[in-house]
CSV table of C-alpha atoms in Angstrom, one decimal:
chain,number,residue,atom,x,y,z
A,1,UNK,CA,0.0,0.0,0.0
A,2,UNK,CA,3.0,2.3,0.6
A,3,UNK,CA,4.7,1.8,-2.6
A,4,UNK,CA,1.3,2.7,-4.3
A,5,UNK,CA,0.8,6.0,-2.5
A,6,UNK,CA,4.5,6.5,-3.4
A,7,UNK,CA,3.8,6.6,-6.7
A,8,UNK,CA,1.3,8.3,-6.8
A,9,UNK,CA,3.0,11.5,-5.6
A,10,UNK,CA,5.5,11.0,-7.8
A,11,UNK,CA,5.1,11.0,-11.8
A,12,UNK,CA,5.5,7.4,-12.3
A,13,UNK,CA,3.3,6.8,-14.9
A,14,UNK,CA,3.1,2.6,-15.2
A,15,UNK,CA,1.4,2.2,-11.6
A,16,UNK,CA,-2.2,2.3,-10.5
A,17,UNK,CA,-2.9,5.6,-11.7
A,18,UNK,CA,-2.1,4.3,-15.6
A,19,UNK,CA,-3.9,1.7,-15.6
A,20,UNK,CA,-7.0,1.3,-17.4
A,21,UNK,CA,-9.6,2.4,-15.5
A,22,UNK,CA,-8.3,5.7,-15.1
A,23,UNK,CA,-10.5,7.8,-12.7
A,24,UNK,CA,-11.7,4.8,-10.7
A,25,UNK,CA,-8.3,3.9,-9.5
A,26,UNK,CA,-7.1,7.6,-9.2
A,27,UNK,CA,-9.9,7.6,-6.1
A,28,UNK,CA,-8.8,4.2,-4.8
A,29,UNK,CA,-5.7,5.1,-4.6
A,30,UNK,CA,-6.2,8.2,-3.1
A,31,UNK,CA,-8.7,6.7,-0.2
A,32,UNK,CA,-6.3,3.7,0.3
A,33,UNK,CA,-3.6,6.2,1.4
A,34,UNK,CA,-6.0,8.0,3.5
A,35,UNK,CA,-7.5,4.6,5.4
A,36,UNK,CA,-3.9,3.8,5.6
A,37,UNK,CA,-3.1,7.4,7.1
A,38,UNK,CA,-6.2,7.8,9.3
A,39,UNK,CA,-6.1,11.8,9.5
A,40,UNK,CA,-2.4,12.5,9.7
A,41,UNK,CA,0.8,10.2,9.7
A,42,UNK,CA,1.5,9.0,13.2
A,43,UNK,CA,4.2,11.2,14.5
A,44,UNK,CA,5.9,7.7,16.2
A,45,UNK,CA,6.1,5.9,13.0
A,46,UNK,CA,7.2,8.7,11.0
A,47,UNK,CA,10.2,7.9,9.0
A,48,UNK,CA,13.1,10.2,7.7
A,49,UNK,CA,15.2,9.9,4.4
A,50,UNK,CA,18.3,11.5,2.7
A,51,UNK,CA,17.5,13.3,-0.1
A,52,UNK,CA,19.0,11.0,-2.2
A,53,UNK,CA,16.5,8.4,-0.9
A,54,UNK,CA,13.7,10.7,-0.6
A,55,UNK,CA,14.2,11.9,-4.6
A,56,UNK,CA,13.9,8.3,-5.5
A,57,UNK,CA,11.2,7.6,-3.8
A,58,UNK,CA,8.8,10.4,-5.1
A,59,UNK,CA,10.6,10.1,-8.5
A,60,UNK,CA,11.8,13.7,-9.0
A,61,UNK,CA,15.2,14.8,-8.8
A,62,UNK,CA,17.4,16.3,-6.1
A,63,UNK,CA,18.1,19.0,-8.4
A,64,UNK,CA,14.2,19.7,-7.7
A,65,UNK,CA,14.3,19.2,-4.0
A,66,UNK,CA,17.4,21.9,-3.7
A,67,UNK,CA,15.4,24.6,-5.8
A,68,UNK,CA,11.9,24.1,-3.5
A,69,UNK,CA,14.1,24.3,-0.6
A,70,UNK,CA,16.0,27.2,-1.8
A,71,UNK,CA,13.1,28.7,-2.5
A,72,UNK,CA,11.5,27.7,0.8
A,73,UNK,CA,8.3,26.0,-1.2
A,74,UNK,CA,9.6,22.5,0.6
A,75,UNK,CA,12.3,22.6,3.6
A,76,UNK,CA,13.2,19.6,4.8
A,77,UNK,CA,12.0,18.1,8.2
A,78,UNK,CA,15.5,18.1,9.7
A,79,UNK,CA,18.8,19.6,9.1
A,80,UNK,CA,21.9,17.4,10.8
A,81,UNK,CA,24.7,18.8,12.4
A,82,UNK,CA,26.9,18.2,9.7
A,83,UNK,CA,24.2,20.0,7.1
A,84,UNK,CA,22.9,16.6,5.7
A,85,UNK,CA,19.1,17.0,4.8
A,86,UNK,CA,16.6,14.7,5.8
A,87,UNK,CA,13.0,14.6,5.1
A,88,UNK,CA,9.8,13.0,6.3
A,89,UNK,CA,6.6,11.7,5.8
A,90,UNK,CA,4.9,15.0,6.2
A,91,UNK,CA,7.1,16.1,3.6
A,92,UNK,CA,6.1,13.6,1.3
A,93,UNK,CA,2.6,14.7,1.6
A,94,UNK,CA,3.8,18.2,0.8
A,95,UNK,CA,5.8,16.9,-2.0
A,96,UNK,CA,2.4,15.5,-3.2
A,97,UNK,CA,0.8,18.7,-3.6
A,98,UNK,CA,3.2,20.5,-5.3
A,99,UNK,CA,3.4,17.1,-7.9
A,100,UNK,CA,-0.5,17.9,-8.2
A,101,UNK,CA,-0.7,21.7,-8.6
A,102,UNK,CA,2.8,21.7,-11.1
A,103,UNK,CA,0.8,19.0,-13.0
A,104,UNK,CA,-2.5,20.8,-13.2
A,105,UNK,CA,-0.6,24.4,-15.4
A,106,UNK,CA,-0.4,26.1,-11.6
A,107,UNK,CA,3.3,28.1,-11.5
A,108,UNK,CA,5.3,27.8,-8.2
A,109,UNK,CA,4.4,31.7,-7.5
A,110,UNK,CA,0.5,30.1,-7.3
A,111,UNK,CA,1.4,27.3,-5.4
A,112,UNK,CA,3.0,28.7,-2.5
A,113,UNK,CA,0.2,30.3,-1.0
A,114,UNK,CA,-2.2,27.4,-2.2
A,115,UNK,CA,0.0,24.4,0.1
A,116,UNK,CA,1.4,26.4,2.8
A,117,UNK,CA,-2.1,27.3,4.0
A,118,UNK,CA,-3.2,23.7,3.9
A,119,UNK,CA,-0.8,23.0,6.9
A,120,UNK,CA,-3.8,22.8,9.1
A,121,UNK,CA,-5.7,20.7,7.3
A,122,UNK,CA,-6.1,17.2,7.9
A,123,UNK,CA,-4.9,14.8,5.1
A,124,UNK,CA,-7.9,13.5,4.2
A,125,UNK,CA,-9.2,17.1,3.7
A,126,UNK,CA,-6.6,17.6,1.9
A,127,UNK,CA,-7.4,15.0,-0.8
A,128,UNK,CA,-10.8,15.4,-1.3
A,129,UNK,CA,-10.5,18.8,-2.6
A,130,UNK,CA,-8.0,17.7,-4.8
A,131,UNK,CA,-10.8,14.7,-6.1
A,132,UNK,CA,-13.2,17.7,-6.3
A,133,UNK,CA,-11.2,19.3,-8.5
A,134,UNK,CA,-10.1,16.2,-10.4
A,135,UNK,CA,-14.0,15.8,-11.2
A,136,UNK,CA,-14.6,19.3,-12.4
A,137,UNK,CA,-11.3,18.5,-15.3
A,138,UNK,CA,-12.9,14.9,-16.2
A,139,UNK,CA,-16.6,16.1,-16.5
A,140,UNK,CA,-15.0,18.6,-18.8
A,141,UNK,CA,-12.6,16.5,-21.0
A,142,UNK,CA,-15.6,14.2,-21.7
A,143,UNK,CA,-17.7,17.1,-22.4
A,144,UNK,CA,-15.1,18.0,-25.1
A,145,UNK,CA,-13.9,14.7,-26.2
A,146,UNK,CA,-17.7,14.0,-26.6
A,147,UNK,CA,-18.0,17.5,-29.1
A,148,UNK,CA,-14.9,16.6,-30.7
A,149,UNK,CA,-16.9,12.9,-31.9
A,150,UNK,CA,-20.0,15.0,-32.8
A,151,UNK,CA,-17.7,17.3,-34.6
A,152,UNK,CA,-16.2,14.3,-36.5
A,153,UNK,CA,-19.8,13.5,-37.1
A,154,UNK,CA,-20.8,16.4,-38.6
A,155,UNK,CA,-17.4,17.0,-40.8
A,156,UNK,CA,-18.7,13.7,-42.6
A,157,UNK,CA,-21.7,14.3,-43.0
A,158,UNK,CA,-20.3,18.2,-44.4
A,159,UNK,CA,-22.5,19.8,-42.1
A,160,UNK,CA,-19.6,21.6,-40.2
A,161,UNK,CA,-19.7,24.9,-39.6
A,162,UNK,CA,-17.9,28.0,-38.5
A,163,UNK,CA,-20.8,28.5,-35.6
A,164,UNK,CA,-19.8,25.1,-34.8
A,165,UNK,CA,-16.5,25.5,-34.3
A,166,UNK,CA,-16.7,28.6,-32.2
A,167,UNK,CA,-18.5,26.2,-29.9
A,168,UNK,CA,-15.8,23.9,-29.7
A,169,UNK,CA,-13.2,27.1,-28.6
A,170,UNK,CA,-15.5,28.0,-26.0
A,171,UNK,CA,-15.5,24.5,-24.6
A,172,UNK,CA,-11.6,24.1,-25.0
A,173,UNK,CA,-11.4,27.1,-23.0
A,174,UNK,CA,-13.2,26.3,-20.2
A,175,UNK,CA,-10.1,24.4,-18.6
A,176,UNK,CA,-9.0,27.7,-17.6
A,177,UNK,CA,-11.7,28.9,-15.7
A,178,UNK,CA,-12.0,25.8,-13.5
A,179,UNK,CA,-8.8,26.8,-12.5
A,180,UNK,CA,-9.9,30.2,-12.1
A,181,UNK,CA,-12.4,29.1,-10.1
A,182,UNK,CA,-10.4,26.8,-7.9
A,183,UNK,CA,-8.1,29.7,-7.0
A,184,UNK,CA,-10.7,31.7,-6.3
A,185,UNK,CA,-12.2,29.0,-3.7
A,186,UNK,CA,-8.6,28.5,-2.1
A,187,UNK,CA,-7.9,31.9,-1.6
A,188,UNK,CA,-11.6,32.9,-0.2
A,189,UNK,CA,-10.4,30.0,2.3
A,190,UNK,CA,-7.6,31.3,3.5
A,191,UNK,CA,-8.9,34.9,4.2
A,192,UNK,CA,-12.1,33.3,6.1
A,193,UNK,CA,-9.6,31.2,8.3
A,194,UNK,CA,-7.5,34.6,9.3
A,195,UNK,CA,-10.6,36.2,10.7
A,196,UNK,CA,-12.3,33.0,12.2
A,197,UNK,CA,-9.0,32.4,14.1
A,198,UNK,CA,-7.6,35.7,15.1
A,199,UNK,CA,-10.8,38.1,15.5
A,200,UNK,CA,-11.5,39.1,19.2
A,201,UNK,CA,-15.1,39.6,18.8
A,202,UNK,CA,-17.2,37.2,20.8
A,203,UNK,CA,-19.6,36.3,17.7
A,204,UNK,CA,-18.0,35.7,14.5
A,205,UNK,CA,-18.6,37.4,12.0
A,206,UNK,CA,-21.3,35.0,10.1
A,207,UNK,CA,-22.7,34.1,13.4
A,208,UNK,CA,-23.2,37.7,13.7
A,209,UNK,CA,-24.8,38.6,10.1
A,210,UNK,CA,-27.3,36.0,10.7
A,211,UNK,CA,-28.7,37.4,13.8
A,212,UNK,CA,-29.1,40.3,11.8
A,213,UNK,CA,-31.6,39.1,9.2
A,214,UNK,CA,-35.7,38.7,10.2
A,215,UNK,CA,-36.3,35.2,8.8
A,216,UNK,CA,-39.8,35.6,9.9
A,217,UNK,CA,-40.3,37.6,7.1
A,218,UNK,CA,-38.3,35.6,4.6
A,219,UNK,CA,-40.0,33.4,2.3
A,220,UNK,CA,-38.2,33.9,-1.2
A,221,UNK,CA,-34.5,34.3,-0.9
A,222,UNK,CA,-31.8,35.2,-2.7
A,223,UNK,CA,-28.0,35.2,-1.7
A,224,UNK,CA,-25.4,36.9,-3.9
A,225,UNK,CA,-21.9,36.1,-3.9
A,226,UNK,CA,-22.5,33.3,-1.3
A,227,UNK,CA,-19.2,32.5,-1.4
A,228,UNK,CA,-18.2,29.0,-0.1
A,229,UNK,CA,-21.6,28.9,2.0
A,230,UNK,CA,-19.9,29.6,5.4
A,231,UNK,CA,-23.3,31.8,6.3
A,232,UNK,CA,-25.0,28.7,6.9
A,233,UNK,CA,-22.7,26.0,8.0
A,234,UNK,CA,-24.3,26.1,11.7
A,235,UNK,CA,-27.5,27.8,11.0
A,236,UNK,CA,-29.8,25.1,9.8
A,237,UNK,CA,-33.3,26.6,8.5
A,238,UNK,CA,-36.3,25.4,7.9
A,239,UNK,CA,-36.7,25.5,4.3
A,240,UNK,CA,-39.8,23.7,3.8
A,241,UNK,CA,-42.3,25.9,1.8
A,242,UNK,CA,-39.7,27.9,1.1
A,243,UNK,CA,-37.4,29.1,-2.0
A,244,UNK,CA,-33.7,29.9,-0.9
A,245,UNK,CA,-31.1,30.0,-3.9
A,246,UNK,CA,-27.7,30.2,-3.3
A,247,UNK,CA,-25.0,31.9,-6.2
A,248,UNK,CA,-21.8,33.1,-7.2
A,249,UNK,CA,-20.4,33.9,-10.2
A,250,UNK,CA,-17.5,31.1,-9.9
A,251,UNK,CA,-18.1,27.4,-10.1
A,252,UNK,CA,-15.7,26.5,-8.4
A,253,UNK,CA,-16.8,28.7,-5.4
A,254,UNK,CA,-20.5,27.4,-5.5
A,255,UNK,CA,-19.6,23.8,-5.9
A,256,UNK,CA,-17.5,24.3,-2.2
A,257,UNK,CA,-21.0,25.9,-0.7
A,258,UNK,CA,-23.1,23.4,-1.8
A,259,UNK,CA,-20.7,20.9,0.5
A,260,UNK,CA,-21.2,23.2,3.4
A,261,UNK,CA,-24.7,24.5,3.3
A,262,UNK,CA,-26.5,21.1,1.9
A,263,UNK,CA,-28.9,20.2,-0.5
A,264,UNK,CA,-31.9,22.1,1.5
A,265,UNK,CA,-30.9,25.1,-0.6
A,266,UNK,CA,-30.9,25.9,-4.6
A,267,UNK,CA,-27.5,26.8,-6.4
A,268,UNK,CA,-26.8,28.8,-9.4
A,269,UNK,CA,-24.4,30.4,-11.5
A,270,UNK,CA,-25.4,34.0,-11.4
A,271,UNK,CA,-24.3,37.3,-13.1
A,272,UNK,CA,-25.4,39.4,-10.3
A,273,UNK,CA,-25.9,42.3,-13.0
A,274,UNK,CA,-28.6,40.0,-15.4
A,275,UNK,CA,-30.3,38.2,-12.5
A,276,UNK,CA,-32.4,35.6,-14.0
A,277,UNK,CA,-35.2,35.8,-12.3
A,278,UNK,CA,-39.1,38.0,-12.6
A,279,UNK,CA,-40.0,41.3,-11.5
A,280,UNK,CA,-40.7,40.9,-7.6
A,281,UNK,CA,-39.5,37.4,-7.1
A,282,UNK,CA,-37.6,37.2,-4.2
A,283,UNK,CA,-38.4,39.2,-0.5
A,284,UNK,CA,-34.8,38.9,0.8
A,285,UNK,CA,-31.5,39.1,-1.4
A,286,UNK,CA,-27.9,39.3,1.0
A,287,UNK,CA,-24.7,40.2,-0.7
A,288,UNK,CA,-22.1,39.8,1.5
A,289,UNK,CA,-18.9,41.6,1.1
A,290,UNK,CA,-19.8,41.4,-3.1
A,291,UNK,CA,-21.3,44.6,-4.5
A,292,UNK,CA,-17.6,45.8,-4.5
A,293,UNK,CA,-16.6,43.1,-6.8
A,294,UNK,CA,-18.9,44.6,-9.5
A,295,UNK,CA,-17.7,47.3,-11.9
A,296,UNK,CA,-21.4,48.6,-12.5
A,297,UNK,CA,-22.9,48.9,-8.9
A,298,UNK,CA,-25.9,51.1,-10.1
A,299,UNK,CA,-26.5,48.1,-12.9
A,300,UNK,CA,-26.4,45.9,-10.3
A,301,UNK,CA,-28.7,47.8,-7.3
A,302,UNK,CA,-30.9,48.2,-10.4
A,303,UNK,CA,-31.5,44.6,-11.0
A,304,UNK,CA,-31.8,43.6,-7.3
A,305,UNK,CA,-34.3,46.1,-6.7
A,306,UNK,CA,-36.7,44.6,-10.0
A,307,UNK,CA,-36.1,41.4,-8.4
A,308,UNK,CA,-37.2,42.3,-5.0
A,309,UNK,CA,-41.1,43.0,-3.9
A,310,UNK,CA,-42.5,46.4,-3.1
A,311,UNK,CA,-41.8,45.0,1.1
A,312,UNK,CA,-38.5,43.4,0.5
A,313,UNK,CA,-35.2,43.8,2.4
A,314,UNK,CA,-31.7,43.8,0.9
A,315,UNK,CA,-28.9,43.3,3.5
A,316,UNK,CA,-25.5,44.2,1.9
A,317,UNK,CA,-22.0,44.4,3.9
A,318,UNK,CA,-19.0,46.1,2.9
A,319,UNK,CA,-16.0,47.4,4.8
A,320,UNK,CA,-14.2,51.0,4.7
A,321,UNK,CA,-10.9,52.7,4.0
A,322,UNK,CA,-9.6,51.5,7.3
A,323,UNK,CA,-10.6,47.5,7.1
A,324,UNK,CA,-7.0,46.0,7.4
A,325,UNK,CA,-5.2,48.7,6.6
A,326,UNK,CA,-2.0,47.6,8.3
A,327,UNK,CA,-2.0,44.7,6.4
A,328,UNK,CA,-1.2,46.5,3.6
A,329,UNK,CA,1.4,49.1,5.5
A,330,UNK,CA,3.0,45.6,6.7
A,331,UNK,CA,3.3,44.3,2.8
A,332,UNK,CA,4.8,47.9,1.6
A,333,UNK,CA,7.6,47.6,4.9
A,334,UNK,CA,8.4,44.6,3.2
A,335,UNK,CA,8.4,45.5,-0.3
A,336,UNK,CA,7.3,49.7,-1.1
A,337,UNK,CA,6.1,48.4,-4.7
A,338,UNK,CA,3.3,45.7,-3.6
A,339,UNK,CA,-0.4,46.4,-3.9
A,340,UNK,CA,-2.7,44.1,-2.3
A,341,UNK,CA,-5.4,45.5,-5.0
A,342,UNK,CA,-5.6,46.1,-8.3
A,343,UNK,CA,-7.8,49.0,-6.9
A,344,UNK,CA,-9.4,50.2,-3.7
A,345,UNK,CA,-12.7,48.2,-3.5
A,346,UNK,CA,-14.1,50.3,-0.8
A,347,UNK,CA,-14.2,53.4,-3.4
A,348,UNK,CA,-16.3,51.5,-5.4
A,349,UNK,CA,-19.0,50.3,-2.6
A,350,UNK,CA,-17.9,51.0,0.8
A,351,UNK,CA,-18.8,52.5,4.4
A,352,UNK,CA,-18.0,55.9,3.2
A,353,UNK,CA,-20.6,55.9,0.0
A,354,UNK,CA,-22.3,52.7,0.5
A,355,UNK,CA,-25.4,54.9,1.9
A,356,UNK,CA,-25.7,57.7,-0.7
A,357,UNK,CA,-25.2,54.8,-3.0
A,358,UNK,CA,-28.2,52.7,-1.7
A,359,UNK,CA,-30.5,55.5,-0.9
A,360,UNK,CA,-30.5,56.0,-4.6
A,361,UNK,CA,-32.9,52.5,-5.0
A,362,UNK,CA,-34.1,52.1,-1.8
A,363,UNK,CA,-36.3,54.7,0.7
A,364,UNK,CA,-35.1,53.7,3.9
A,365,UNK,CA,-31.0,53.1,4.5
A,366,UNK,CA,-29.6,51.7,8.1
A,367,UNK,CA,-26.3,50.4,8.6
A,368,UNK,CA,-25.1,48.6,11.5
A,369,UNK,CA,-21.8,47.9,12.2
A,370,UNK,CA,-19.6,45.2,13.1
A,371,UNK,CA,-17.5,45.7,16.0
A,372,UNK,CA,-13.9,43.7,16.1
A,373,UNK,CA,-10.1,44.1,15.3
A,374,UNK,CA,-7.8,40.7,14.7
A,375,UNK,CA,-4.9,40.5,17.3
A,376,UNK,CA,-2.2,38.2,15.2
A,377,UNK,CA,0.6,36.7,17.0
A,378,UNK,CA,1.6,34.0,14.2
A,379,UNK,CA,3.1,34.7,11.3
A,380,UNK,CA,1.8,32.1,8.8
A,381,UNK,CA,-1.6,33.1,8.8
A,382,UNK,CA,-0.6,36.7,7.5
A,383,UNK,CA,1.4,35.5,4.7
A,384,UNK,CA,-1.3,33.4,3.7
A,385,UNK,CA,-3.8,36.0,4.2
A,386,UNK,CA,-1.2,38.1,2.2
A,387,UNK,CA,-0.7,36.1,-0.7
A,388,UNK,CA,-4.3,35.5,-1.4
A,389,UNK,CA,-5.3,38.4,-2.3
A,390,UNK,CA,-5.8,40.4,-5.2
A,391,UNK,CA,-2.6,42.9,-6.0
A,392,UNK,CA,0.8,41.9,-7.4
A,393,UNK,CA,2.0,40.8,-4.2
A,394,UNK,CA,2.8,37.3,-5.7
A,395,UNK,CA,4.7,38.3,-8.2
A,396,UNK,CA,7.1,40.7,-6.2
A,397,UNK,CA,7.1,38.1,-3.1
A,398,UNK,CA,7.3,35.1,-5.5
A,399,UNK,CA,10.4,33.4,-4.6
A,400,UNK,CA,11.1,35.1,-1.2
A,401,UNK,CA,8.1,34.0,0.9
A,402,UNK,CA,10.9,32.6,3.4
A,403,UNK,CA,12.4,36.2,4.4
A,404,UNK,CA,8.5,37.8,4.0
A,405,UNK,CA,7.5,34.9,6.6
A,406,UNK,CA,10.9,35.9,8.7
A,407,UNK,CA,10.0,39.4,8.3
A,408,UNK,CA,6.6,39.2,10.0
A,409,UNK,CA,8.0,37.2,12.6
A,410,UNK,CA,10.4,39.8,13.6
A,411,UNK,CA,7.6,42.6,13.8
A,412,UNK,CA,5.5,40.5,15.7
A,413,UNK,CA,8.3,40.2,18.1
A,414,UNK,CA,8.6,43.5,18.6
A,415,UNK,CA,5.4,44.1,19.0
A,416,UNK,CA,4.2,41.1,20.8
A,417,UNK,CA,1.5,40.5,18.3
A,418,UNK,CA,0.3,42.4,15.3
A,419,UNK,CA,-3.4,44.6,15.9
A,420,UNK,CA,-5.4,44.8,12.8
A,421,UNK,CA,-7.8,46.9,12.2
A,422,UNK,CA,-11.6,45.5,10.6
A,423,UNK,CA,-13.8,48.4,9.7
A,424,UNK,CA,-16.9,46.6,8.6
A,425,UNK,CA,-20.6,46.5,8.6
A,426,UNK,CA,-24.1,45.9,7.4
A,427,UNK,CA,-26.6,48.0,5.4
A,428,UNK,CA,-30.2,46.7,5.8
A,429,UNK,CA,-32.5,48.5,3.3
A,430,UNK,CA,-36.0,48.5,2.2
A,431,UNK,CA,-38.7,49.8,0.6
A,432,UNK,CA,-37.0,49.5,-2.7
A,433,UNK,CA,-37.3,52.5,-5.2
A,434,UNK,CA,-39.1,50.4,-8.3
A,435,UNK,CA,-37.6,52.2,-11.7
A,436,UNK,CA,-38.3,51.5,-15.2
């Protein structure tokens, strides 16, 4: 069972995973290594190899193994007084991960913040996303190899046109935005676990925007931008006799909800500017920390407000200027040319204009805010956090996460631990303003 999990993470190609049946023994293998596993290897039986032996064993060179560990992507477990590297199990299980991503068109720069923050989760965990993933790529290779048989089809048969093979492009293209879309769910991750684990407030921040909204008055909802569901991971509802859909414009994003919220709810792909549903449809619609991801907020307001009924409630969060502000003073003492943003979200919906914004579509505007601050005494988490986001941090940081990570250690030394600033909050409005 070993050797088969060794071979897997390596790029041996006449083992289990070449066989015939293809997808079937990809998850075999991938379960039999977590039954053999449990949740993480056992910290008594772990074994250590030279990096000769360990090269072998994962089939890729020590060539490779000396550039990830320049580059700090994969440090080995132990470094012996005489400067001989060994590595360990847990390393192998890293090693795995970068094998998958490097395989799957990701570049080292998009890696790095993709495994490091994976640290916490269990293995199992661990692999299951990467079978979710694996799923998305082989319902969409059939789905192409199946057009490229109806194209053959129709190229006999001289019925092929150039309508036809615009379709095929559009298909072939796809492959990039599942891994859009997978980045998008990974990074979204990361930034939910920094605030889950280091804000001070005593109700989270979802616990906290539930308690806001008056489900006694919500029979037809409508979440935009639900993210990866987290809204409703402990708030069961009773749904019955009710409509709830869930979207997001990313696939990737919504197929991670639908795991966490259930199967009580509906899920679609949505554009939240053409909302696809009639006038007056829904009495609720949330859009959590979204409206600032659309270029056209009026467009968008506009559509929300034909979809609501002349008594429904919209309940939209956004944060301000200040919202983690010395996050990115911490990037710029680092490096003066990074930008966590391509621009400043907040100036496009935010605490400062969100009202005058709203009170344009709706007659009555209150905002509530959301009292906390994250108190960071770990470095990790903030290079994570960092490296998720949206700027050109990655490309700047890249190759040097090691000295950003040693970097944020030393400030948190001096400090004792790092305060950070949230500046957040909710608008609940109503009575929307019906235009033509």
């Amino acid at each position: 069972m070993r050797k088969v999990c060794f071979t897997f993470f390596g790029e041996e190609r006449n083992g289990v995973i070449a066989s015939k049946t293809g997808e079937m023994d990809l998850k075999k293998t991938y379960f039999s290594v977590v039954k053999m596993n449990d949740h993480r290897y056992n910290s008594s039986m772990k074994r250590y190899y030279f990096s000769g032996e360990f090269a072998k064993l994962a089939n890729v060179t020590q060539r490779t193994l000396r550039y990830y560990d320049k580059i700090g992507l994969l440090k080995p477990s132990l470094i012996m007084e005489n400067g001989y590297r060994k590595y360990s199990d847990d390393d192998l299980i890293q090693l795995q991960k970068i094998v998958f991503y490097k395989q799957l068109g990701f570049s080292l720069e998009e890696i790095f913040p993709m495994i490091l923050n994976e640290d916490r989760h269990t293995l199992k965990e661990s692999f299951e996303t990467q079978i979710a993933f694996i799923d998305q790529r082989l319902a969409h290779l059939k789905g192409l190899k199946d057009s490229l048989r109806t194209g053959i089809s129709l190229l006999e048969k001289q019925e092929l046109n150039a309508e036809r093979i615009a379709a095929l492009i559009r298909q072939t293209t796809q492959e990039e935005k599942i891994i859009s879309h997978y980045k998008d769910a990974t990074n979204l991750n990361v930034r939910i676990h920094l605030h889950e684990r280091y804000s001070i407030s005593p109700i989270h921040w979802f616990d906290w925007l539930y308690q806001q909204i008056d489900f006694s008055k919500v029979n037809k909802l409508l979440e935009l931008g639900c993210g990866n569901g987290k809204l409703w991971e402990y708030h069961k509802i009773n749904v019955r006799n009710r409509e709830f859909f869930l979207s997001d414009i990313s696939e990737g994003i919504l197929a991670q909800a639908k795991q966490i919220a259930g199967d009580d709810f509906s899920y679609l792909v949505i554009d939240a500017k053409q909302i696809p549903f009639k006038n007056a449809y829904f009495d609720t619609v949330i859009a959590n920390h979204m409206l600032f991801y659309v270029k056209d907020v009026q467009s968008c307001l506009h559509e929300i407000t034909r979809v609501l009924g002349k008594q429904g409630i919209l309940y939209c969060s956004t944060y301000g200027k200040a919202h983690m502000a010395e996050l990115s003073e911490l990037a710029k003492a680092f490096d003066e040319r990074i930008s966590l943003s391509d621009e400043c979200l907040y100036e496009r919906f935010g605490l400062e204009n969100g009202h005058a914004l709203l009170k344009e579509h709706f007659a009555q505007v209150q905002f509530v805010r959301y009292e906390d601050k994250l108190v960071v005494d770990q470095a990790q988490p903030l290079v994570d956090y960092i490296l998720s986001c949206h700027g050109n941090q990655n490309e700047i940081i890249g190759n040097h996460v090691p000295q950003f990570k040693q970097f944020i250690e030393t400030q948190i030394q001096e400090q004792g631990a790092l305060t950070i600033t949230k500046d957040a909050g909710l608008f609940i409005c109503s009575h929307p303003l019906i235009k033509a």
